[in-house]
């Protein structure tokens, strides 16, 4: 009996000490479902910069990024299964579907692989989730508009890609916000697919049927296109909430200099991929990390515009990248 | 057996063997019970969809709604079948009947199948979104158990593929029903003169295709444990490519069920092979196309020689 207790104690000590285990022989893979817009490109660049540095510093042995070609859940499930076969120690995942990858994620967990999902998170309980409060991102826009327009009025909502849960969540937030501020009503909704050209076409198509619009709630990547459509139709420019893309910030600055235009801009920093990388590294290191982490979104107000515009590359997205300390800060905030 | 038939089945087997050898060489870890299952389990629904597509191609048509239909079935399986099994299975049966009705409509009104199925792909897609507006649902317990069963010695994925090939072979190549269906693709008029109703036969063919497509959607949910409305959109092109890769031809009546299943396995394996090569995703779609064309070119070459 005594030896058993002793053994248990020793094991406890060993696992406790493992918190500073060496991860230099560990290999991490990034499974990404889509790379076709500026946000995803910036996300992959952030990964390349941070994870690449970590590899050359010897923190981990490899940090390879894989992107599926067709943004399909079945294709990504196959990709994850291939990563299991390739013997990666951790898989960082931006998922095509929160549920359709559960089977593959479960296989990975069963094989002893650490799975960290971010942005497009997965529901499978064995995985870590770095989520953004998308609903708040929607309701914050209406709160901001309520502050600017106490009299209320008709709003136009630009949605993202139909059938993707991020689109549902942001839209739910926007509609909750409108319900809480009855002076507003949503006069129309269009799908802008998070792309300027699609948003411009969709807004141009619905504008003739709309009353005067005082504000536009967006999901990011669609604000500049909406502005173009309003300008082309010769209508008064409403307050368009922007989404941190460089062309949107550029347009905002031009409008501000020309006629004192005021708005705000909100989106997720693509550098969240680097947070996911460090979380995976920390879990491999043996650190206690809660399964659900929340990452704040990046909001730019009128006062921060010039600085944000300066640091955002042309065609890019305003960004924050995480280093190990910042990631540990996020983890300890979530643990307490 | 004529030499032409031999080449029809030999080439798919050969391409699969070569690809498998290449994968094992690149990733020796795959050469195990677990590895084989991981490589091939997602090929099971693809193989079922390919057999469904093969039946449609066999009667001289092409089904552009396969991916949307399998997605729809996946949505039904992940929602209705779990929450209200009676209603769920009835909905699946109704979907098969709808497929049969489409076949009858195409034959009776002489509509081009390519247009009808293209239109239906939007109908299935819309129904799927109505059922499951945002991704979710869960897999029925028995389905999950079937798809994750670990039989001794041979992994589930390999056993299931063999069973699908055998079942399709028996129905299409060995039964008198299969002979009639192949005849419908080859020469519908002579079948009509012999006293068979082409409308009923085409309806039966589409119904059979619908049955395999329903099985495909269910198998997919068993693997993924959940569904979304876009889950299987790739299956339309994958299934057509699988049929052709497996020795089928667009001229009706010339298909090979065993070849079609092997074609589906080959296509799935090609994806893994390219990913093990660490090929950039931008090149992967192109490379998949090159593999397809290479196999077709080889078939043409050998086919000529055999003739």
XYZ file of C-alpha atoms in Angstrom, chain B residues 60-293:
234
model
C -27.008 6.971 -70.701
C -27.585 9.966 -68.383
C -25.470 11.994 -66.005
C -26.429 13.169 -62.512
C -25.234 16.663 -61.591
C -27.235 16.683 -58.352
C -25.296 13.840 -56.682
C -23.328 16.055 -54.275
C -26.352 18.146 -53.302
C -28.494 15.029 -52.834
C -25.910 13.294 -50.631
C -25.635 16.510 -48.567
C -29.418 16.575 -48.236
C -29.471 12.934 -47.100
C -26.701 13.706 -44.613
C -28.810 16.554 -43.194
C -31.883 14.290 -42.918
C -29.808 11.576 -41.238
C -28.216 13.981 -38.754
C -31.516 15.603 -37.766
C -34.787 13.766 -38.499
C -33.448 10.214 -38.212
C -32.052 11.030 -34.755
C -34.980 13.085 -33.410
C -37.927 11.275 -35.021
C -36.691 7.990 -36.518
C -40.047 7.072 -38.094
C -40.338 10.369 -39.935
C -36.636 10.339 -40.762
C -36.615 6.950 -42.486
C -39.866 7.874 -44.244
C -38.170 11.022 -45.559
C -35.233 8.956 -46.839
C -37.606 6.527 -48.542
C -39.469 9.472 -50.059
C -36.178 10.833 -51.365
C -35.515 7.509 -53.135
C -39.033 7.610 -54.602
C -38.415 11.190 -55.735
C -35.306 9.964 -57.546
C -37.335 7.245 -59.254
C -39.974 9.816 -60.231
C -37.242 11.978 -61.770
C -36.122 9.016 -63.854
C -39.688 8.449 -65.043
C -40.094 12.147 -65.852
C -36.839 12.256 -67.822
C -37.892 9.245 -69.913
C -41.567 10.147 -70.356
C -41.000 13.782 -71.375
C -37.647 13.073 -73.099
C -35.954 15.730 -71.005
C -32.172 16.023 -70.922
C -31.068 14.478 -67.614
C -28.197 16.942 -67.304
C -30.666 19.847 -67.078
C -33.159 18.099 -64.785
C -30.474 16.999 -62.330
C -28.793 20.406 -62.431
C -32.121 21.965 -61.486
C -32.682 19.353 -58.784
C -29.261 20.101 -57.271
C -30.622 23.517 -56.255
C -33.805 21.929 -54.913
C -31.836 19.443 -52.759
C -29.477 22.191 -51.642
C -32.402 24.396 -50.607
C -34.090 21.575 -48.687
C -30.816 20.803 -46.919
C -30.415 24.431 -45.802
C -34.052 24.468 -44.617
C -33.447 21.347 -42.528
C -30.098 22.429 -41.151
C -29.604 26.199 -41.541
C -26.369 26.062 -39.584
C -24.071 23.043 -39.329
C -24.961 20.558 -36.620
C -26.995 17.496 -35.841
C -25.643 14.204 -34.617
C -25.137 10.705 -35.942
C -27.587 7.943 -34.966
C -25.811 5.675 -32.491
C -26.031 2.496 -34.580
C -24.646 4.297 -37.638
C -21.659 5.618 -35.731
C -21.078 2.112 -34.365
C -21.209 0.595 -37.866
C -18.806 3.128 -39.351
C -16.272 2.871 -36.519
C -16.452 -0.900 -36.051
C -13.022 -2.508 -35.784
C -13.259 -5.993 -37.320
C -10.275 -8.296 -36.764
C -7.476 -8.337 -39.368
C -9.069 -6.223 -42.108
C -10.077 -2.586 -41.418
C -13.713 -1.529 -41.836
C -12.974 0.759 -44.780
C -11.487 -2.074 -46.859
C -14.239 -4.551 -45.929
C -16.982 -2.021 -46.705
C -15.447 -1.125 -50.078
C -15.275 -4.812 -51.000
C -18.894 -5.328 -49.903
C -20.084 -2.336 -51.954
C -18.209 -3.569 -55.017
C -19.631 -7.067 -54.614
C -23.213 -5.871 -54.106
C -23.056 -3.512 -57.085
C -21.479 -6.228 -59.223
C -24.183 -8.748 -58.352
C -27.014 -6.307 -59.058
C -25.644 -4.719 -62.216
C -23.638 -7.494 -63.897
C -25.223 -10.718 -62.661
C -28.984 -10.086 -62.289
C -31.512 -9.976 -65.137
C -32.618 -6.595 -63.800
C -29.084 -5.331 -64.338
C -29.050 -6.666 -67.891
C -32.244 -4.729 -68.626
C -30.785 -1.519 -67.173
C -27.605 -1.873 -69.198
C -29.768 -2.529 -72.235
C -31.666 0.686 -71.535
C -28.406 2.612 -71.774
C -27.241 0.701 -74.823
C -30.378 0.690 -76.933
C -33.578 1.877 -75.283
C -35.668 1.521 -78.446
C -35.018 -2.180 -78.912
C -35.890 -2.762 -75.246
C -39.187 -0.934 -75.862
C -39.882 -3.099 -78.921
C -39.257 -6.188 -76.800
C -42.168 -5.144 -74.615
C -40.389 -3.485 -71.662
C -41.555 -0.115 -70.447
C -38.611 2.310 -70.728
C -40.341 4.673 -68.266
C -40.547 2.001 -65.578
C -36.993 0.860 -66.255
C -35.492 4.344 -66.071
C -37.493 4.981 -62.902
C -36.078 1.755 -61.450
C -32.534 2.763 -62.425
C -32.857 6.182 -60.799
C -34.475 4.624 -57.741
C -31.527 2.240 -57.401
C -29.123 5.169 -57.807
C -31.109 7.051 -55.163
C -30.762 4.094 -52.801
C -26.958 4.037 -53.128
C -26.833 7.842 -52.756
C -28.893 7.606 -49.549
C -26.468 4.964 -48.226
C -23.611 7.320 -49.138
C -25.088 10.209 -47.149
C -25.737 7.961 -44.157
C -22.201 6.536 -44.242
C -20.837 10.081 -44.394
C -22.758 11.119 -41.276
C -21.584 7.963 -39.517
C -17.996 9.095 -40.126
C -18.313 12.828 -39.529
C -20.878 12.514 -36.668
C -22.667 15.626 -37.942
C -23.705 17.300 -41.143
C -23.968 20.610 -42.876
C -25.780 21.614 -46.023
C -22.561 21.786 -48.060
C -20.907 18.671 -46.677
C -20.757 16.591 -49.869
C -20.824 19.081 -52.738
C -17.549 17.669 -54.066
C -19.206 14.292 -54.619
C -20.811 15.322 -57.930
C -17.510 15.625 -59.743
C -15.721 13.010 -57.631
C -18.362 10.410 -58.477
C -18.280 11.158 -62.203
C -14.479 11.018 -62.195
C -14.601 7.780 -60.183
C -16.890 6.101 -62.730
C -14.719 7.132 -65.656
C -11.494 6.253 -63.840
C -12.970 2.854 -63.047
C -13.517 1.986 -66.688
C -16.983 3.350 -67.353
C -17.836 5.272 -70.492
C -20.351 7.987 -71.218
C -21.827 5.867 -73.979
C -24.570 4.117 -72.025
C -24.408 0.541 -70.876
C -20.620 0.343 -70.577
C -19.705 0.391 -66.910
C -17.821 -1.644 -64.359
C -19.132 -1.648 -60.760
C -15.934 -3.073 -59.291
C -13.974 -0.554 -61.337
C -16.145 2.300 -60.093
C -15.422 1.427 -56.450
C -11.715 1.134 -57.228
C -11.925 4.459 -59.046
C -13.395 6.089 -55.940
C -10.617 4.604 -53.785
C -7.995 5.805 -56.272
C -9.324 9.365 -56.232
C -9.374 9.478 -52.425
C -5.871 8.047 -52.296
C -4.664 10.587 -54.857
C -5.627 13.360 -52.437
C -3.610 11.772 -49.613
C -0.692 11.083 -51.942
C -0.503 14.722 -53.033
C -0.770 15.915 -49.451
C 2.053 13.547 -48.358
C 4.121 14.988 -51.194
C 3.642 18.355 -49.481
C 2.416 19.798 -52.749
C 0.977 23.306 -52.434
C -2.844 23.226 -52.466
C -2.866 25.495 -55.510
C -1.281 22.638 -57.440
C -3.325 19.848 -55.904
C -6.504 20.295 -57.949
C -4.424 20.482 -61.103
C -2.395 17.438 -60.100
C -5.575 15.457 -59.457
C -6.697 16.356 -62.967
C -3.353 15.241 -64.382
C -3.655 11.850 -62.650
C -7.147 11.455 -64.131
C -6.019 12.361 -67.640
